[in-house]
Amino acid sequence: MPRTFTLAGAVGIAAGAWMTAVVAGQATIAPPGSRQPRPPAAARIAPLPESEWTAEQRAAVGKAAPGDPALGILVRLPALVQAVAPYTRYLTSESTLAPRVRHLLILRTAWLCGNDVLWSLYAPGLPADERRRVAQGVSASGWSDADKALLRTADELFQLSSVSDATWRAISAAYDLHGVMDIVETVNHFTALALLYNSIGIQVGDRAAERLPRDVPYVITAGKREPPLRQARVTPAEGTGIAVSRTLARHERLNAARSPRANFINRVSALQPRHREMLILRTGWNAQSEYEWAQHVGSVGRARDHGLDPRRIAEGADAPGWDPFEQSILHAADELYRDAMVSDRTWKELAARFDAPLLMSAVFTASSYRATAMALNAFGVQLEPDDERFPKVSGR
């Protein structure tokens, strides 16, 4: 049965409320940011007692940042910990950005995604008065122009899945190419983590730790989505290979740290390829990343080889032919995009067939490819010569 949505001033996230909107004559869901996400008050997956950890699990946790309460749950899938840890470590301690800039971006992303855990972990990196201003956003007094550009970058990536020309010029004026790529990818990666943590219901480990200042109004500073770029902002490196690989090759240290995340989804995860590609394609469609769509319809994801009709994925869960579980998979992709978490209803539907590792894999697949779509759009990665474009789909 199609899900219905009643507009009553806010999106009913916990109830899994459903809404579609017509953008440029195509069916898509409403953009993120209707209200601040409210993750579950209790974990949906129980932590694994440390006494039960295997040597593999202990080794995986040993490579991750200490103190993250997510590890007790993510350790149930040690390959996921190993996939996430290198990029988290690079972006928090090894990137070209100053520590203050890293924390400003991470905290603004945590605020946008409504994630108390990431806020509590990284709040000590900024003074208390500045943390509150991070929540208040660009309009708060006291920001430099460079700080405002950073906050706008986070807001635009979250709500528009891209960066406007004006904001791109502003950050490019203050940072070199590697710095700009680090800025964008800090927001993107921590968006992916926030969506994963929200959906699993990770709770703040220290009762005394600071939470999000929920008394601050939830305001996002992002204009309308600009047309897709027709020229790359980050010129791909010379050589063979597809454009995204050559684009990320412009920043070798970032790319090396990022690679395990992509490798987990496409080579390690136990998700069935059909389910994986459904999540990726629906996410690419929602985020309006035509490059992501084209690669996973085509040679990277080979959607049709897995029995998928890309047009039906664009049409969404209510298109004819999906079985109830496949509808739940598409609902999960939509909710992660719009609500920054999977609803209670959809989680229960997925959990009827997926065990804990598969649940985490499914959520992380959509969340990670949300981050990838944001990067592709912001960097202006251009379609390959024979890529398949988005289908023309009427509004539903």
Coordinates of C-alpha atoms in Angstrom, one line a residue:
M1 CA 0.0 0.0 0.0
P2 CA 1.3 3.5 -0.8
R3 CA 2.2 5.5 2.3
T4 CA 0.4 8.8 2.8
F5 CA 1.5 12.1 4.2
T6 CA -0.5 14.8 6.0
L7 CA 1.0 18.2 6.1
A8 CA 0.6 19.6 9.6
G9 CA 3.5 22.0 9.9
A10 CA 6.2 19.4 10.2
V11 CA 7.4 16.1 8.8
G12 CA 6.5 13.2 11.0
I13 CA 9.8 11.5 11.0
A14 CA 9.3 8.8 13.7
A15 CA 6.1 7.8 12.1
G16 CA 7.7 7.4 8.7
A17 CA 5.4 10.0 7.1
W18 CA 5.6 10.1 3.4
M19 CA 5.7 12.9 1.0
T20 CA 6.5 13.4 -2.7
A21 CA 7.2 16.6 -4.6
V22 CA 7.6 17.3 -8.3
V23 CA 10.9 18.9 -9.2
A24 CA 11.4 19.9 -12.9
G25 CA 8.7 17.5 -13.9
Q26 CA 10.2 14.5 -12.2
A27 CA 9.0 12.6 -9.1
T28 CA 11.3 13.1 -6.1
I29 CA 10.8 13.3 -2.4
A30 CA 11.0 16.5 -0.4
P31 CA 14.5 17.8 0.4
P32 CA 16.2 17.4 3.8
G33 CA 15.7 20.0 6.4
S34 CA 12.0 20.3 7.1
R35 CA 12.7 19.8 10.7
Q36 CA 15.7 18.7 12.9
P37 CA 15.9 14.9 13.0
R38 CA 15.1 13.2 16.3
P39 CA 16.8 9.8 16.5
P40 CA 15.4 6.9 18.6
A41 CA 15.7 7.3 22.3
A42 CA 17.2 3.7 22.6
A43 CA 19.5 1.6 20.4
R44 CA 17.8 -0.5 17.8
I45 CA 20.7 -2.9 17.8
A46 CA 22.1 -4.1 21.1
P47 CA 25.8 -3.5 21.9
L48 CA 27.9 -6.6 21.8
P49 CA 29.5 -7.2 25.3
E50 CA 33.2 -6.8 25.1
S51 CA 33.6 -10.2 26.7
E52 CA 32.2 -11.8 23.6
W53 CA 34.4 -9.9 21.1
T54 CA 36.6 -12.1 18.8
A55 CA 40.2 -11.3 18.0
E56 CA 39.0 -9.8 14.7
Q57 CA 36.6 -7.5 16.4
R58 CA 39.2 -6.4 19.0
A59 CA 41.6 -5.6 16.2
A60 CA 39.0 -3.6 14.3
V61 CA 38.1 -1.5 17.3
G62 CA 41.8 -1.0 18.1
K63 CA 42.1 0.9 14.8
A64 CA 39.2 3.2 15.5
A65 CA 39.0 6.5 17.4
P66 CA 38.6 5.7 21.2
G67 CA 35.5 6.8 23.1
D68 CA 33.0 6.4 20.3
P69 CA 29.9 4.7 21.8
A70 CA 29.0 3.4 18.3
L71 CA 31.8 0.9 18.4
G72 CA 30.1 -1.4 20.8
I73 CA 27.4 -1.9 18.2
L74 CA 29.4 -1.6 14.9
V75 CA 31.8 -4.2 16.2
R76 CA 29.1 -6.7 15.2
L77 CA 30.3 -6.0 11.7
P78 CA 34.1 -5.5 12.1
A79 CA 34.6 -4.9 8.4
L80 CA 32.4 -1.8 8.6
V81 CA 34.6 -0.5 11.5
Q82 CA 37.6 -1.1 9.3
A83 CA 35.9 0.7 6.4
V84 CA 35.0 3.8 8.4
A85 CA 38.0 4.3 10.7
P86 CA 40.7 5.4 8.2
Y87 CA 38.6 8.2 6.7
T88 CA 37.4 9.3 10.1
R89 CA 40.9 9.4 11.3
Y90 CA 42.2 11.3 8.3
L91 CA 39.4 13.9 8.4
T92 CA 39.7 14.5 12.2
S93 CA 43.4 14.6 12.6
E94 CA 45.4 14.3 9.3
S95 CA 43.6 16.5 6.8
T96 CA 45.0 19.9 5.6
L97 CA 42.5 21.8 7.6
A98 CA 43.2 23.5 11.0
P99 CA 41.6 21.7 14.0
R100 CA 39.2 24.5 14.6
V101 CA 37.9 24.3 11.0
R102 CA 37.4 20.5 11.2
H103 CA 35.4 20.9 14.4
L104 CA 33.3 23.7 13.1
L105 CA 32.3 21.6 10.1
I106 CA 31.7 18.4 12.1
L107 CA 29.6 20.2 14.7
R108 CA 27.5 22.0 12.1
T109 CA 27.0 18.7 10.3
A110 CA 26.0 17.0 13.6
W111 CA 23.5 19.8 14.2
L112 CA 22.0 19.6 10.8
C113 CA 21.6 15.8 11.1
G114 CA 20.3 16.0 14.7
N115 CA 23.0 13.7 16.0
D116 CA 23.9 14.1 19.7
V117 CA 26.6 11.5 19.6
L118 CA 28.8 13.3 17.1
W119 CA 28.1 16.6 18.8
S120 CA 29.2 15.3 22.2
L121 CA 32.4 13.6 20.8
Y122 CA 33.6 16.8 19.0
A123 CA 32.2 19.6 21.1
P124 CA 35.4 19.9 23.2
G125 CA 37.2 21.1 20.0
L126 CA 35.4 24.5 20.2
P127 CA 34.7 26.9 23.1
A128 CA 31.2 26.8 24.5
D129 CA 30.0 30.1 23.1
E130 CA 31.3 29.2 19.7
R131 CA 29.5 25.8 19.8
R132 CA 26.2 27.6 20.3
R133 CA 26.9 29.9 17.4
V134 CA 27.6 26.9 15.3
A135 CA 24.1 25.7 16.0
Q136 CA 22.7 29.1 15.3
G137 CA 24.4 29.0 11.9
V138 CA 25.5 31.7 9.4
S139 CA 23.2 34.4 11.0
A140 CA 24.9 34.3 14.4
S141 CA 27.0 37.3 15.2
G142 CA 30.8 37.1 15.3
W143 CA 31.6 35.0 12.3
S144 CA 34.3 36.0 9.8
D145 CA 33.5 35.8 6.1
A146 CA 35.6 32.6 5.9
D147 CA 33.6 31.0 8.8
K148 CA 30.3 31.9 7.1
A149 CA 31.5 30.2 3.9
L150 CA 32.3 27.0 5.9
L151 CA 28.9 27.0 7.5
R152 CA 27.1 27.7 4.2
T153 CA 29.1 24.8 2.7
A154 CA 27.7 22.4 5.3
D155 CA 24.2 23.7 5.0
E156 CA 24.1 23.5 1.2
L157 CA 25.6 20.1 1.1
F158 CA 23.1 18.8 3.6
Q159 CA 20.0 20.4 2.0
L160 CA 21.0 20.7 -1.7
S161 CA 23.5 17.9 -2.1
S162 CA 25.9 20.3 -3.7
V163 CA 27.7 23.7 -3.2
S164 CA 26.5 26.9 -4.8
D165 CA 28.8 28.8 -7.1
A166 CA 29.1 31.7 -4.7
T167 CA 30.0 29.4 -1.8
W168 CA 32.5 27.5 -3.9
R169 CA 34.2 30.7 -4.9
A170 CA 34.4 31.8 -1.2
I171 CA 36.0 28.6 0.1
S172 CA 38.3 28.5 -3.0
A173 CA 39.5 32.0 -2.2
A174 CA 40.5 30.9 1.3
Y175 CA 41.8 27.4 0.7
D176 CA 43.9 25.5 -1.9
L177 CA 42.4 22.6 -3.8
H178 CA 43.2 20.0 -1.2
G179 CA 41.7 22.2 1.5
V180 CA 38.5 22.7 -0.5
M181 CA 38.2 18.9 -1.0
D182 CA 38.9 18.3 2.7
I183 CA 36.1 20.8 3.6
V184 CA 33.6 19.2 1.3
E185 CA 34.5 15.6 2.4
T186 CA 34.5 16.4 6.1
V187 CA 30.8 17.4 5.8
N188 CA 30.0 14.5 3.5
H189 CA 31.6 11.8 5.6
F190 CA 30.1 13.0 8.9
T191 CA 26.8 13.2 7.2
A192 CA 27.1 9.5 6.4
L193 CA 28.1 8.7 10.0
A194 CA 25.3 10.8 11.4
L195 CA 22.7 8.9 9.2
L196 CA 24.1 5.6 10.3
Y197 CA 24.2 6.5 14.0
N198 CA 20.7 8.0 13.9
S199 CA 19.2 4.9 12.3
I200 CA 20.9 2.5 14.6
G201 CA 20.0 4.6 17.6
I202 CA 23.5 5.1 19.0
Q203 CA 23.2 6.8 22.3
V204 CA 25.7 9.2 24.0
G205 CA 28.0 7.2 26.2
D206 CA 28.8 9.8 28.8
R207 CA 25.7 11.1 30.7
A208 CA 27.6 14.3 31.5
A209 CA 28.6 14.9 27.8
E210 CA 27.1 17.9 26.1
R211 CA 24.1 17.3 23.8
L212 CA 22.8 19.4 20.9
P213 CA 21.4 22.8 22.1
R214 CA 17.8 21.9 21.1
D215 CA 16.5 25.3 22.2
V216 CA 18.2 26.9 19.2
P217 CA 15.8 27.2 16.2
Y218 CA 16.6 24.8 13.4
V219 CA 17.5 27.1 10.5
I220 CA 19.4 26.1 7.4
T221 CA 21.0 28.7 5.1
A222 CA 20.8 27.3 1.6
G223 CA 19.2 28.8 -1.4
K224 CA 17.6 27.0 -4.3
R225 CA 19.5 24.2 -6.0
E226 CA 21.5 25.5 -9.0
P227 CA 21.5 23.7 -12.3
P228 CA 24.0 20.8 -12.6
L229 CA 27.5 21.9 -13.4
R230 CA 28.5 21.5 -17.1
Q231 CA 32.2 21.9 -16.3
A232 CA 34.3 20.2 -13.6
R233 CA 35.3 22.4 -10.6
V234 CA 38.0 19.8 -9.8
T235 CA 39.8 19.0 -13.0
P236 CA 40.4 15.2 -13.2
A237 CA 44.0 14.0 -13.2
E238 CA 45.4 12.9 -16.5
G239 CA 45.3 9.2 -17.4
T240 CA 42.9 6.3 -17.8
G241 CA 39.9 5.4 -15.7
I242 CA 36.6 7.0 -15.0
A243 CA 36.2 10.6 -14.1
V244 CA 35.4 10.1 -10.4
S245 CA 38.6 8.1 -9.8
R246 CA 40.7 10.7 -11.6
T247 CA 39.0 13.5 -9.7
L248 CA 39.7 11.9 -6.3
A249 CA 43.3 11.2 -7.5
R250 CA 43.9 14.9 -7.3
H251 CA 44.1 14.5 -3.5
E252 CA 46.0 11.2 -2.9
R253 CA 46.0 11.2 0.9
L254 CA 42.3 11.8 1.0
N255 CA 41.6 9.2 -1.6
A256 CA 43.7 6.6 0.1
A257 CA 41.8 7.1 3.4
R258 CA 38.4 7.1 1.6
S259 CA 38.9 4.0 -0.4
P260 CA 38.1 1.4 2.3
R261 CA 34.6 3.0 2.7
A262 CA 33.8 2.4 -1.0
N263 CA 35.5 -1.0 -1.0
F264 CA 33.3 -2.2 1.8
I265 CA 30.1 -1.4 0.0
N266 CA 31.0 -2.7 -3.4
R267 CA 33.2 -5.7 -2.5
V268 CA 32.9 -6.7 1.2
S269 CA 29.3 -6.1 2.2
A270 CA 27.1 -9.2 2.3
L271 CA 24.1 -7.3 0.9
Q272 CA 22.7 -8.8 -2.3
P273 CA 23.8 -6.8 -5.3
R274 CA 20.2 -6.2 -6.2
H275 CA 19.5 -4.6 -2.9
R276 CA 22.8 -2.7 -2.9
E277 CA 22.1 -1.1 -6.3
M278 CA 18.5 -0.3 -5.4
L279 CA 19.8 1.8 -2.4
I280 CA 22.6 3.4 -4.4
L281 CA 20.4 4.3 -7.4
R282 CA 17.5 5.7 -5.3
T283 CA 20.0 7.8 -3.3
G284 CA 21.6 9.1 -6.5
W285 CA 18.2 10.0 -7.9
N286 CA 17.1 11.8 -4.7
A287 CA 20.4 13.7 -4.5
Q288 CA 20.2 14.5 -8.2
S289 CA 23.6 13.0 -8.9
E290 CA 23.4 12.0 -12.5
Y291 CA 27.0 10.7 -12.5
E292 CA 26.3 8.4 -9.6
W293 CA 23.1 7.2 -11.3
A294 CA 24.9 6.6 -14.6
Q295 CA 27.8 4.6 -13.1
H296 CA 25.5 2.3 -11.2
V297 CA 23.1 1.8 -14.1
G298 CA 26.2 1.2 -16.2
S299 CA 29.6 -0.5 -15.8
V300 CA 30.1 0.0 -12.0
G301 CA 26.8 -1.3 -10.6
R302 CA 25.3 -3.0 -13.7
A303 CA 21.8 -2.6 -12.4
R304 CA 20.1 -4.4 -15.2
D305 CA 22.4 -7.4 -14.7
H306 CA 20.7 -7.7 -11.3
G307 CA 17.2 -7.7 -12.7
L308 CA 16.5 -4.0 -12.0
D309 CA 14.7 -1.5 -14.2
P310 CA 16.3 1.9 -13.4
R311 CA 13.2 3.7 -14.5
R312 CA 11.1 2.0 -11.7
I313 CA 13.7 3.0 -9.2
A314 CA 13.3 6.6 -10.3
E315 CA 9.5 6.2 -10.0
G316 CA 10.0 5.0 -6.4
A317 CA 8.5 2.5 -4.0
D318 CA 4.9 3.0 -5.3
A319 CA 5.9 2.0 -8.9
P320 CA 4.3 -1.3 -10.0
G321 CA 6.2 -4.5 -9.6
W322 CA 8.1 -4.1 -6.3
D323 CA 7.5 -6.7 -3.6
P324 CA 6.8 -5.4 -0.1
F325 CA 10.4 -5.9 1.1
E326 CA 11.8 -4.1 -1.9
Q327 CA 9.4 -1.2 -1.2
S328 CA 10.9 -1.1 2.3
I329 CA 14.4 -0.8 0.8
L330 CA 13.4 2.1 -1.3
H331 CA 11.6 3.7 1.6
A332 CA 14.8 3.4 3.6
A333 CA 16.8 5.2 1.0
D334 CA 14.2 8.0 0.8
E335 CA 14.0 8.4 4.6
L336 CA 17.8 8.5 5.0
Y337 CA 17.9 11.3 2.4
R338 CA 14.9 13.3 3.6
D339 CA 14.9 12.6 7.4
A340 CA 18.5 11.7 8.1
M341 CA 17.4 8.3 9.6
V342 CA 15.3 5.3 8.9
S343 CA 11.8 5.4 10.4
D344 CA 10.5 3.0 13.0
R345 CA 8.2 1.4 10.6
T346 CA 10.7 0.8 7.8
W347 CA 13.3 -0.4 10.3
K348 CA 10.9 -3.1 11.6
E349 CA 10.1 -4.1 8.0
L350 CA 13.8 -4.5 7.1
A351 CA 14.6 -6.2 10.4
A352 CA 12.1 -8.9 9.5
R353 CA 14.5 -10.2 7.0
F354 CA 17.9 -8.6 7.7
D355 CA 20.1 -9.5 10.7
A356 CA 22.1 -6.8 12.5
P357 CA 25.1 -6.8 10.0
L358 CA 22.8 -6.6 7.0
L359 CA 20.8 -3.8 8.6
M360 CA 24.0 -1.8 9.2
S361 CA 25.2 -2.6 5.7
A362 CA 22.0 -1.4 4.1
V363 CA 21.9 1.9 6.1
F364 CA 25.6 2.5 5.5
T365 CA 25.2 1.9 1.7
A366 CA 22.6 4.5 1.3
S367 CA 24.3 6.9 3.7
S368 CA 27.8 6.6 2.1
Y369 CA 26.4 7.1 -1.3
R370 CA 24.6 10.1 -0.1
A371 CA 28.0 11.4 0.8
T372 CA 29.4 10.3 -2.6
A373 CA 26.6 12.1 -4.5
M374 CA 27.3 15.3 -2.6
A375 CA 31.0 15.1 -3.6
L376 CA 30.2 14.3 -7.2
N377 CA 27.8 17.3 -7.4
A378 CA 30.1 19.7 -5.6
F379 CA 33.2 18.8 -7.5
G380 CA 31.4 18.8 -10.8
V381 CA 32.3 15.4 -11.9
Q382 CA 31.2 15.1 -15.5
L383 CA 29.4 12.2 -17.2
E384 CA 31.4 9.8 -19.3
P385 CA 30.8 10.0 -23.1
D386 CA 28.4 7.1 -23.3
D387 CA 26.7 7.4 -19.9
E388 CA 23.0 6.9 -19.5
R389 CA 21.1 10.0 -18.3
F390 CA 18.3 10.2 -15.8
P391 CA 15.0 8.9 -17.2
K392 CA 12.1 11.3 -17.7
V393 CA 9.6 10.4 -15.1
S394 CA 6.4 12.3 -14.4
G395 CA 5.4 13.3 -10.9
R396 CA 3.7 10.8 -8.7

